[in-house]
Every structure is written in C-alpha cells, then in structure tokens.
CSV table of C-alpha atoms and ligand atoms in Angstrom, one decimal:
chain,number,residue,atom,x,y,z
R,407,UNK,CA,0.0,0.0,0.0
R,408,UNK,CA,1.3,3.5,-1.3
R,409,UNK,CA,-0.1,6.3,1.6
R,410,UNK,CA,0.3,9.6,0.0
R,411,UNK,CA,-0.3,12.7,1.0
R,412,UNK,CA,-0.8,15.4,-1.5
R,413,UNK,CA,-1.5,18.8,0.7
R,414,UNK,CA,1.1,19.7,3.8
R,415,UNK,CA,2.5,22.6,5.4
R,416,UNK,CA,5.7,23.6,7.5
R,417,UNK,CA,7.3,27.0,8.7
R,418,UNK,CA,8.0,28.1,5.0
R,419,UNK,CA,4.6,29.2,5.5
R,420,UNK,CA,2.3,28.7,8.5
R,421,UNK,CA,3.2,25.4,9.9
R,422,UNK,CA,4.3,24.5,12.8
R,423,UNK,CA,7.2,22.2,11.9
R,424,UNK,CA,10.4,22.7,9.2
R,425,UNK,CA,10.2,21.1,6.3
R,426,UNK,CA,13.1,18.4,6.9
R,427,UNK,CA,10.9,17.6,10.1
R,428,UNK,CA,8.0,17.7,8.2
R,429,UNK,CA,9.5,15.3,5.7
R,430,UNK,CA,11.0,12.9,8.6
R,431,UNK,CA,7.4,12.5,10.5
R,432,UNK,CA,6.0,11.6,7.5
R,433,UNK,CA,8.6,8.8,7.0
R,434,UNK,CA,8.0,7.9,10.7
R,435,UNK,CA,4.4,8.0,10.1
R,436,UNK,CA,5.0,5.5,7.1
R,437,UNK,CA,4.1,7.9,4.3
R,438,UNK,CA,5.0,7.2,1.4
R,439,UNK,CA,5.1,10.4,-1.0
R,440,UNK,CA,3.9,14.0,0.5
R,441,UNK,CA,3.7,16.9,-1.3
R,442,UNK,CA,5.0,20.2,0.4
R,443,UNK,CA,2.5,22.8,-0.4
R,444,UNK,CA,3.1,25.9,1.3
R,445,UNK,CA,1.6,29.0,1.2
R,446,UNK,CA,2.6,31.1,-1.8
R,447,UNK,CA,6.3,29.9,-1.5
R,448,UNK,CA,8.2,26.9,-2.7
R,449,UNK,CA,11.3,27.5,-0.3
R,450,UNK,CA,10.7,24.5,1.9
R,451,UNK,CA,10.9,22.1,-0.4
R,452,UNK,CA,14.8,21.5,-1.3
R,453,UNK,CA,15.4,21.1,2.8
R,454,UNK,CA,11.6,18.5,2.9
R,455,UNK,CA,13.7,16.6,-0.3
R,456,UNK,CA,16.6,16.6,0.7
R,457,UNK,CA,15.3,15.1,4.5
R,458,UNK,CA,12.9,12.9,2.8
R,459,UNK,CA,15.5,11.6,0.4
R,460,UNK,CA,17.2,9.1,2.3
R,461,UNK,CA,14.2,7.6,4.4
R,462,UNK,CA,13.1,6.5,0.9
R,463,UNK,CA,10.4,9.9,1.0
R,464,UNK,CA,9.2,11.2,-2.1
R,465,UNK,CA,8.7,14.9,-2.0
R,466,UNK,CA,6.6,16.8,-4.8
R,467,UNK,CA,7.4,20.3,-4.8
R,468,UNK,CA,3.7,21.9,-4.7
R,469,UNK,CA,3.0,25.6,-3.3
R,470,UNK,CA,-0.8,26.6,-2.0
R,471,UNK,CA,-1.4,30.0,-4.0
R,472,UNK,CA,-4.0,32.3,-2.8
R,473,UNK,CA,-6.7,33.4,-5.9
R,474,UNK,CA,-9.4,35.4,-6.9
R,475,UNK,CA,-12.6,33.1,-7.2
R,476,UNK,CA,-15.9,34.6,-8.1
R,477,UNK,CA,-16.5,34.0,-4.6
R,478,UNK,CA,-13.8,35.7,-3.1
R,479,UNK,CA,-10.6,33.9,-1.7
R,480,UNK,CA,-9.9,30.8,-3.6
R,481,UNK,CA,-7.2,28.1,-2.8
R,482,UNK,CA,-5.0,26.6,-6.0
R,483,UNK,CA,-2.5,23.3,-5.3
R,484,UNK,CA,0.5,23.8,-7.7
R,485,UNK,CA,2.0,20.1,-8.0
R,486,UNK,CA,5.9,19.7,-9.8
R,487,UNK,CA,6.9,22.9,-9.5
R,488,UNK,CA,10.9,23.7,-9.9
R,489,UNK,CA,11.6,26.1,-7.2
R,490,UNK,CA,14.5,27.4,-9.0
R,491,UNK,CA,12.7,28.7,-11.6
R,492,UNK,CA,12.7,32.7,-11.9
R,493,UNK,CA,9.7,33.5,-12.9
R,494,UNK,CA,8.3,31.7,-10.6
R,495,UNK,CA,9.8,32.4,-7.3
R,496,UNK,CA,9.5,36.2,-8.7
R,497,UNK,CA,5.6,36.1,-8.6
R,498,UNK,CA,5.5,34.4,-5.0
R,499,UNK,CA,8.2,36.6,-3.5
R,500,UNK,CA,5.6,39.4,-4.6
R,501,UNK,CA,2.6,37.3,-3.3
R,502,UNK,CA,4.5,37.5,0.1
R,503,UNK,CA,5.0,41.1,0.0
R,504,UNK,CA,1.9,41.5,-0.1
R,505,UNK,CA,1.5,39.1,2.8
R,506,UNK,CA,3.8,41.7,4.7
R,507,UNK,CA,1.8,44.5,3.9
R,508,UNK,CA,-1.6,42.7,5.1
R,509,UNK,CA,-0.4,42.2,8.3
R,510,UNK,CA,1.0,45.1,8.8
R,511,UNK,CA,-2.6,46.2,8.4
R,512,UNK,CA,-3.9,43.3,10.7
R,513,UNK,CA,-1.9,44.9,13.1
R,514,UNK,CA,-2.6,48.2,13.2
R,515,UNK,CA,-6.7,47.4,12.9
R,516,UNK,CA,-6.0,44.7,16.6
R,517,UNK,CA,-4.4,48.2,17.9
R,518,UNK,CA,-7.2,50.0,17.2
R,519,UNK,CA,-9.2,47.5,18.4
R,520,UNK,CA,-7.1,47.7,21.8
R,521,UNK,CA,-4.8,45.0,21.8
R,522,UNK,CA,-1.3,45.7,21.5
R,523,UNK,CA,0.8,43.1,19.9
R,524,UNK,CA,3.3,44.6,17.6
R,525,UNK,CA,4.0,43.3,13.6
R,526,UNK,CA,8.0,42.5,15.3
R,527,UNK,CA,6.0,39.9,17.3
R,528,UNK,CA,4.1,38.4,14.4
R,529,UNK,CA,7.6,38.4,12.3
R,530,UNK,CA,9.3,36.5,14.9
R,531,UNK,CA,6.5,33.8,15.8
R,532,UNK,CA,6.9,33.2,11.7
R,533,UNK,CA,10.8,33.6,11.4
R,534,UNK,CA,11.7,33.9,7.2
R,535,UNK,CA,8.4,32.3,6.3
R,536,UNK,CA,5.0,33.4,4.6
R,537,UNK,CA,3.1,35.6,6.9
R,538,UNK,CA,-0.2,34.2,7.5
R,539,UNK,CA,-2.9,34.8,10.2
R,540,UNK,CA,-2.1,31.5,12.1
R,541,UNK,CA,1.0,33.6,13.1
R,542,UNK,CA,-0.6,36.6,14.2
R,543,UNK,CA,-3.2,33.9,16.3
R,544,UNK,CA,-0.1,32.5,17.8
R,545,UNK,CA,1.2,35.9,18.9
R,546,UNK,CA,-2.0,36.3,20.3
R,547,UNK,CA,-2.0,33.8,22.5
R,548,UNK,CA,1.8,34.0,23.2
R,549,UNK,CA,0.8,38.0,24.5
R,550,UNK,CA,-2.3,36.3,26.6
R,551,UNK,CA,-4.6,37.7,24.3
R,552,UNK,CA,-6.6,34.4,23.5
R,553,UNK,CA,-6.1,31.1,25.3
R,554,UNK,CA,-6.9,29.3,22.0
R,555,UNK,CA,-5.7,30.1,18.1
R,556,UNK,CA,-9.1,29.2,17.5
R,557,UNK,CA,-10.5,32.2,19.6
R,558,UNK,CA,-7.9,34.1,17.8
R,559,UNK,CA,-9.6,33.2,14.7
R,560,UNK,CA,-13.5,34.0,16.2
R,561,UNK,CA,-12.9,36.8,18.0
R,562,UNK,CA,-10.1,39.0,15.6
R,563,UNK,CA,-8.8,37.2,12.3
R,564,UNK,CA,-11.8,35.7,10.7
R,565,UNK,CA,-13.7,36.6,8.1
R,566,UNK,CA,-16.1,39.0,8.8
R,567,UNK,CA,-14.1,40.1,13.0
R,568,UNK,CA,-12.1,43.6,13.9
R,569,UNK,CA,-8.9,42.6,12.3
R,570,UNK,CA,-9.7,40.6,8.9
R,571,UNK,CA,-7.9,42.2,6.2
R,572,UNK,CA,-8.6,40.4,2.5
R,573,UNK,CA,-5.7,39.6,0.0
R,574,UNK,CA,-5.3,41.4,-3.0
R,575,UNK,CA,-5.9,38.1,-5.3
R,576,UNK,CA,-4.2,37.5,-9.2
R,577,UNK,CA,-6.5,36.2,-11.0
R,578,UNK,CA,-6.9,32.0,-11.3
R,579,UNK,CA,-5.9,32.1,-15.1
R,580,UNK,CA,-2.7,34.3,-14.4
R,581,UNK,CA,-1.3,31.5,-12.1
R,582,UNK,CA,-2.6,28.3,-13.7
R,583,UNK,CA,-0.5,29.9,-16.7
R,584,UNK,CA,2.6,30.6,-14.4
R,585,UNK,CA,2.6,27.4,-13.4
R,586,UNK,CA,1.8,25.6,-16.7
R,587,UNK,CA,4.9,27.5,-18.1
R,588,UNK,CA,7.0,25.8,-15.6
R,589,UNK,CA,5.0,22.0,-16.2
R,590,UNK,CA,3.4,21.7,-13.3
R,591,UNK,CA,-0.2,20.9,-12.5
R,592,UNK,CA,-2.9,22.5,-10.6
R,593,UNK,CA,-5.6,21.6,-8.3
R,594,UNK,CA,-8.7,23.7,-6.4
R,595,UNK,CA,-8.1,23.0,-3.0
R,596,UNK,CA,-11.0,22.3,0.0
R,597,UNK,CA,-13.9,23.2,-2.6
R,598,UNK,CA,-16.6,21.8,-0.4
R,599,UNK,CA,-19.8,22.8,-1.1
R,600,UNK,CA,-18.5,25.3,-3.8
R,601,UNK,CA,-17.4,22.4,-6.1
R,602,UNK,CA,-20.6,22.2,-8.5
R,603,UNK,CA,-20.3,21.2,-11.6
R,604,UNK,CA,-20.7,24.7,-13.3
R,605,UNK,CA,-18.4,26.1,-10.4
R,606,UNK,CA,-15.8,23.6,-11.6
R,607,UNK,CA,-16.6,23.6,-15.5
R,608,UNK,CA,-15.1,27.0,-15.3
R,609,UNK,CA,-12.2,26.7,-12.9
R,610,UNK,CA,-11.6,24.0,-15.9
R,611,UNK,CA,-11.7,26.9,-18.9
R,612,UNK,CA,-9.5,29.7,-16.4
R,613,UNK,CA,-7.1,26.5,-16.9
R,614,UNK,CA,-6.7,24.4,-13.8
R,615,UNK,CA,-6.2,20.8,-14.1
R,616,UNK,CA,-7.9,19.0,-10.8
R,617,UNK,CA,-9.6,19.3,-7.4
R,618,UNK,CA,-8.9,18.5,-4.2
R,619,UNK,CA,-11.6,15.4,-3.6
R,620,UNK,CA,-9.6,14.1,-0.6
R,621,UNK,CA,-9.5,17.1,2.4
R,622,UNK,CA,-10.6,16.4,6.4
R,623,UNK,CA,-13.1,19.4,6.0
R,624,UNK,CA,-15.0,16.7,3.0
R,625,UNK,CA,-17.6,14.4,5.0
R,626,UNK,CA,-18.3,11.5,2.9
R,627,UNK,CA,-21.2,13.0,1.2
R,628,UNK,CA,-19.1,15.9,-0.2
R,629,UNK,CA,-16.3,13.9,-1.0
R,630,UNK,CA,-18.1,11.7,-3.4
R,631,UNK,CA,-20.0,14.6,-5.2
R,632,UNK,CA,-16.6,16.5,-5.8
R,633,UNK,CA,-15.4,12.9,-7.2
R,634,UNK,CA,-18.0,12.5,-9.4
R,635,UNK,CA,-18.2,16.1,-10.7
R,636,UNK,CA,-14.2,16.1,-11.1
R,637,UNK,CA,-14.9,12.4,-13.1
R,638,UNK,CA,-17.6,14.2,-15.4
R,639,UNK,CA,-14.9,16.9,-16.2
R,640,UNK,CA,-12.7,14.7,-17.2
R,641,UNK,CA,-10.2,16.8,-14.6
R,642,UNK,CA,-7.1,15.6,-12.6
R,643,UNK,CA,-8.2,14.8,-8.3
R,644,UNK,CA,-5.7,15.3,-5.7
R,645,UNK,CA,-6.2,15.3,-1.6
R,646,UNK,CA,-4.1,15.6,1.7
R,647,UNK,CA,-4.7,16.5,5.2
R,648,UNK,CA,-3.3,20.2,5.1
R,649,UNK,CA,-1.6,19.2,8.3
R,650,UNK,CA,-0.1,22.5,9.6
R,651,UNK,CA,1.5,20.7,13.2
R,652,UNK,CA,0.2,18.4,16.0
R,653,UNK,CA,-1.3,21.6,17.9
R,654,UNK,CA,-3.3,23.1,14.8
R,655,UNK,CA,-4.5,19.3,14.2
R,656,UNK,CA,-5.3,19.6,17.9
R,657,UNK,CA,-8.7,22.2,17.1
R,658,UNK,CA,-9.4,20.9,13.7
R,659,UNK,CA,-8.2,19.0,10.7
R,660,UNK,CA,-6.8,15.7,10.0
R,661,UNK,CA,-3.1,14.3,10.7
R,662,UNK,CA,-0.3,14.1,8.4
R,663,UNK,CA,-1.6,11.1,6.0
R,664,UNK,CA,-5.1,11.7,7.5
R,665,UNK,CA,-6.8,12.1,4.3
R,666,UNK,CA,-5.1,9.6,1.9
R,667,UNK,CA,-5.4,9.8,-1.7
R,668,UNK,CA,-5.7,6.9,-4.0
R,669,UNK,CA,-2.4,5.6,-5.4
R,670,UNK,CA,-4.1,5.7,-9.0
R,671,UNK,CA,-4.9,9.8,-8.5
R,672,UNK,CA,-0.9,10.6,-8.5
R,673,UNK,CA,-0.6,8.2,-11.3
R,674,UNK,CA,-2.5,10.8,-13.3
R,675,UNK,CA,-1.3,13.8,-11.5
R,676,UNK,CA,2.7,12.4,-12.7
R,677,UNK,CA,1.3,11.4,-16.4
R,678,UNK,CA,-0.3,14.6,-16.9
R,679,UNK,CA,3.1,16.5,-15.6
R,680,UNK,CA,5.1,14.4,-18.0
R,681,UNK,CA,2.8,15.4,-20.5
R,682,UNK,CA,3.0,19.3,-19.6
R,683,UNK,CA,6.6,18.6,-19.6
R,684,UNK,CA,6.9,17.9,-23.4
R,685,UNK,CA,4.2,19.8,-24.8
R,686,UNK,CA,5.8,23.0,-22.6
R,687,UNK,CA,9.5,22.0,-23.8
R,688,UNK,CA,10.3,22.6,-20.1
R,689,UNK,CA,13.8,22.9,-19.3
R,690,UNK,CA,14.6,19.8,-16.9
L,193,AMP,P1,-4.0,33.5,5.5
L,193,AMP,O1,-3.4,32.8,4.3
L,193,AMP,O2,-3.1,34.4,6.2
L,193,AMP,O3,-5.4,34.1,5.2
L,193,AMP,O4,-4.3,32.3,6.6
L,193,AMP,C1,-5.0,31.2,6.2
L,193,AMP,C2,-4.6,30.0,7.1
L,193,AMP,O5,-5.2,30.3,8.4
L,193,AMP,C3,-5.2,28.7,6.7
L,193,AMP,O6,-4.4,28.0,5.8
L,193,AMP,C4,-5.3,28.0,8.0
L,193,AMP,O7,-4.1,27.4,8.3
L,193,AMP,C5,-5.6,29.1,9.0
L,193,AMP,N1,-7.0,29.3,9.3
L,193,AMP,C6,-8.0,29.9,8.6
L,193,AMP,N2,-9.2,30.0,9.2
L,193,AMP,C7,-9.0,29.4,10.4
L,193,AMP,C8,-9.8,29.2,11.5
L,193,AMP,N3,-11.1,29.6,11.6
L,193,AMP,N4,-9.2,28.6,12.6
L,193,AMP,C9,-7.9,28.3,12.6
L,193,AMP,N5,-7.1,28.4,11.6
L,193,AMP,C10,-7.6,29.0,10.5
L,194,ZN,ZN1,-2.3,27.5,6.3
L,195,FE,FE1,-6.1,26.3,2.1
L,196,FE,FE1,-3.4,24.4,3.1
C-alpha cells in the first residue's frame, strides 16, 4: 500500500514544523510520497527533499497559491513545480510582499481594536516564512490575548471580525498559466460545497487541471459529489490533510496522511506532468 499525502505545510509558510521535520514525520508516520505545499512559497521544499531523500520519502514540490474566485478567496494546489525557476519564485516573492503589507494592516486594525501586539511579534513567531494569520493567532495567545488560536480566529482574524484584512488576489488564469509555463499541475483546493459542476466547469476553462476530492473538512457526502463532478470533467483529483503541526490538528483538521489519496490519483497527476513537460518543452 502506497499512503500519499498530497496537501502539507511547514514554517516556509504557517506550519508548525520545518520542512526536513516535516519530511522525517512523515517517513516515521509510514508515508510514502507528500507533497510540500506551502503558502505562496516553494522555499521548503529542497530542505523537505533533501530530508525525505534518504528515508526513501518522495517529496513533490507543490505551493498553495491564494486566488481570486468569483467567490472571493480561492485556494490553487501547484503540483511539480521547480523552485528554482525565476519566474516563478518572482511572482511568489511578490505574493509575500503582499503578505507583509496585510499584516502590517492586521496589526494596526488589533491596535485599534485595543490589543497591543506589535508586527515584530508576528515576524518572529513566523521567522523567514510566509506571513499568514495563524501567526498573528499565535502571537495572540503567546501576549495572553486568546487562550486558543481558534478564539484568535473567532474573536479577531476571521472573516467578517475587527482585524480581517482580504488579499489582494491574481486572478486563477494568471497563475494556472505561471505554473503551466513551468510543467506543473494544478488543483482547487478544500472546494466543499462550492465544487458544483458549473463552479468547476469553469475553474476548468481559467485553466486548472484537478480538485482537491480528498480534504478532512469533506464528510463523505461531499467527498463523493466532488469525485463524481471532477470524473464528469474529465479533470485531474488530488487530496491531503493540510496538516499545519500536531497543535493546529489539535482544534481541527486531519493528521499528516489523514486524508489519503488513491495511489491511482498521483498516477494521473505524474502522467499529466510528464505530459506538460513535453508539450511546454520545459527545461529539466
Ligand atoms: P491566511 O493565508 O493568512 O489568510 O491564513 C490562512 C490560514 O489560516 C489557513 O491555511 C489555516 O491554516 C488558518 N485558518 C484559517 N481559518 C482558520 C480558523 N477559523 N481557525 C484556525 N485556523 C484558520
Ligand atoms: Zn495555512
Ligand atoms: Fe487552504
Ligand atoms: Fe493548506
């Protein structure tokens, strides 16, 4: 039996772990292939591969982007990306800025709200990686704020509370085409109850390849409907537990390998990349 795990985080981005410890519980966990999909940054991954390596780990390069979905926030799975490539780490290095800016404006809007954390906090809870709200939670509770990063979430960061700030979003076509350009693949993430057919029929024409089918937030019911609708689209399916760390799996989510994904779903996801490869003429 193959366990693979196609959706995981570490401190490149909001998890709890490093990549090469991300990489060596999975091996201890008896996974068999993760992919490394951080948010808007690929910089984990040589460290996860280069951990995972030896313990007889495969590591996929992936990244989580943030996009514009008629909706509002929408998240895309990039599988096989190389995270040398320019272009590439270009467009994510601004998607981070941006990150910077945001919660610099998180910041400021939980001062005016009366609680005085400062952005230096938030930048040291996160270190070099991708500012995300779970860090700002996290300083939360590290000033005594919250007793919970969930209460973080309800009472300041979530959509809707004091100190939400929205992303400024590219648009779903601009990065499917960034990272068709580089041959890798893409995949809607946690779609839930978005994932109708239409919904999906034209995340299909802005160019993205799959959905997430297999995610700990899809009951059974869900999970089947985004199967079938991803089958009648003829489209690529993917799934993982977007483990972030033992304490975030703690309030909610799935462990690492908690939401396994049929070994015959990567076999597509790796023909369709070879295909993008060739018809790309992607530089190996
Ligand atoms: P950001 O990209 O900064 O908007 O942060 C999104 C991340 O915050 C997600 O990937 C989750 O890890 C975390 N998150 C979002 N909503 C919640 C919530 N209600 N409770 C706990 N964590 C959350
Ligand atoms: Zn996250
Ligand atoms: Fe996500
Ligand atoms: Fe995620």
């Amino acid at each position: 039996m193959t366990t693979i795990d196609l959706h995981v985080h570490s401190t490149a981005s909001d998890g709890e772990l490093p990549p090469a410890e991300v990489a060596r519980r999975a091996a201890a966990a008896g996974l068999d292939v993760i992919a490394l999909t951080d948010h808007d940054t690929t910089d984990g991954v040589p460290a996860a591969l280069a951990a995972g390596a030896p313990l007889g780990l495969r590591v996929i390069a992936g990244c989580e982007f943030s996009v514009a979905a008629p909706w509002g926030e929408m998240h895309l799975l990039g599988y096989f990306l190389p995270p040398a490539d320019a272009g590439l780490a270009s467009f994510l290095a601004a998607q981070r800025a941006r990150r910077v800016e945001r919660m610099e404006e998180i910041v400021r809007r939980l001062q005016r709200a009366g609680v005085t954390i400062a952005f230096e906090d938030v930048r040291r809870i996160a270190g070099t990686g991708a500012l995300g709200r779970p860090h700002a939670a996290r300083a939360l509770l590290d000033a005594g704020v919250v007793d919970e990063v969930q209460e973080a979430f309800d009472r300041f960061l979530g959509r809707g509370r004091v100190a939400y700030v929205p992303k400024e979003l590219p648009s779903i076509a601009d990065v499917t085409a960034a990272v068709r350009a580089v041959g890798g693949v893409t995949s809607a993430a946690h779609l839930g109850t978005r994932a109708t057919t239409a919904a999906v029929r034209r995340l299909k024409s802005d160019g993205v390849d799959g959905v997430e089918v297999w995610h700990p937030v899809h009951d059974d019911v869900i999970t089947a409907r985004i199967l079938r609708v991803a089958t009648t689209l003829g489209m690529l399916t993917s799934g993982g537990s977007d483990w972030h760390g033992d304490r975030a799996a703690r309030g909610r989510g799935a462990g690492l390998g908690g939401a396994p994904v049929p070994a015959e779903a990567l076999e597509r996801l790796d023909r369709a990349h070879a295909a993008r490869r060739r018809e790309e003429g992607v530089r190996a």
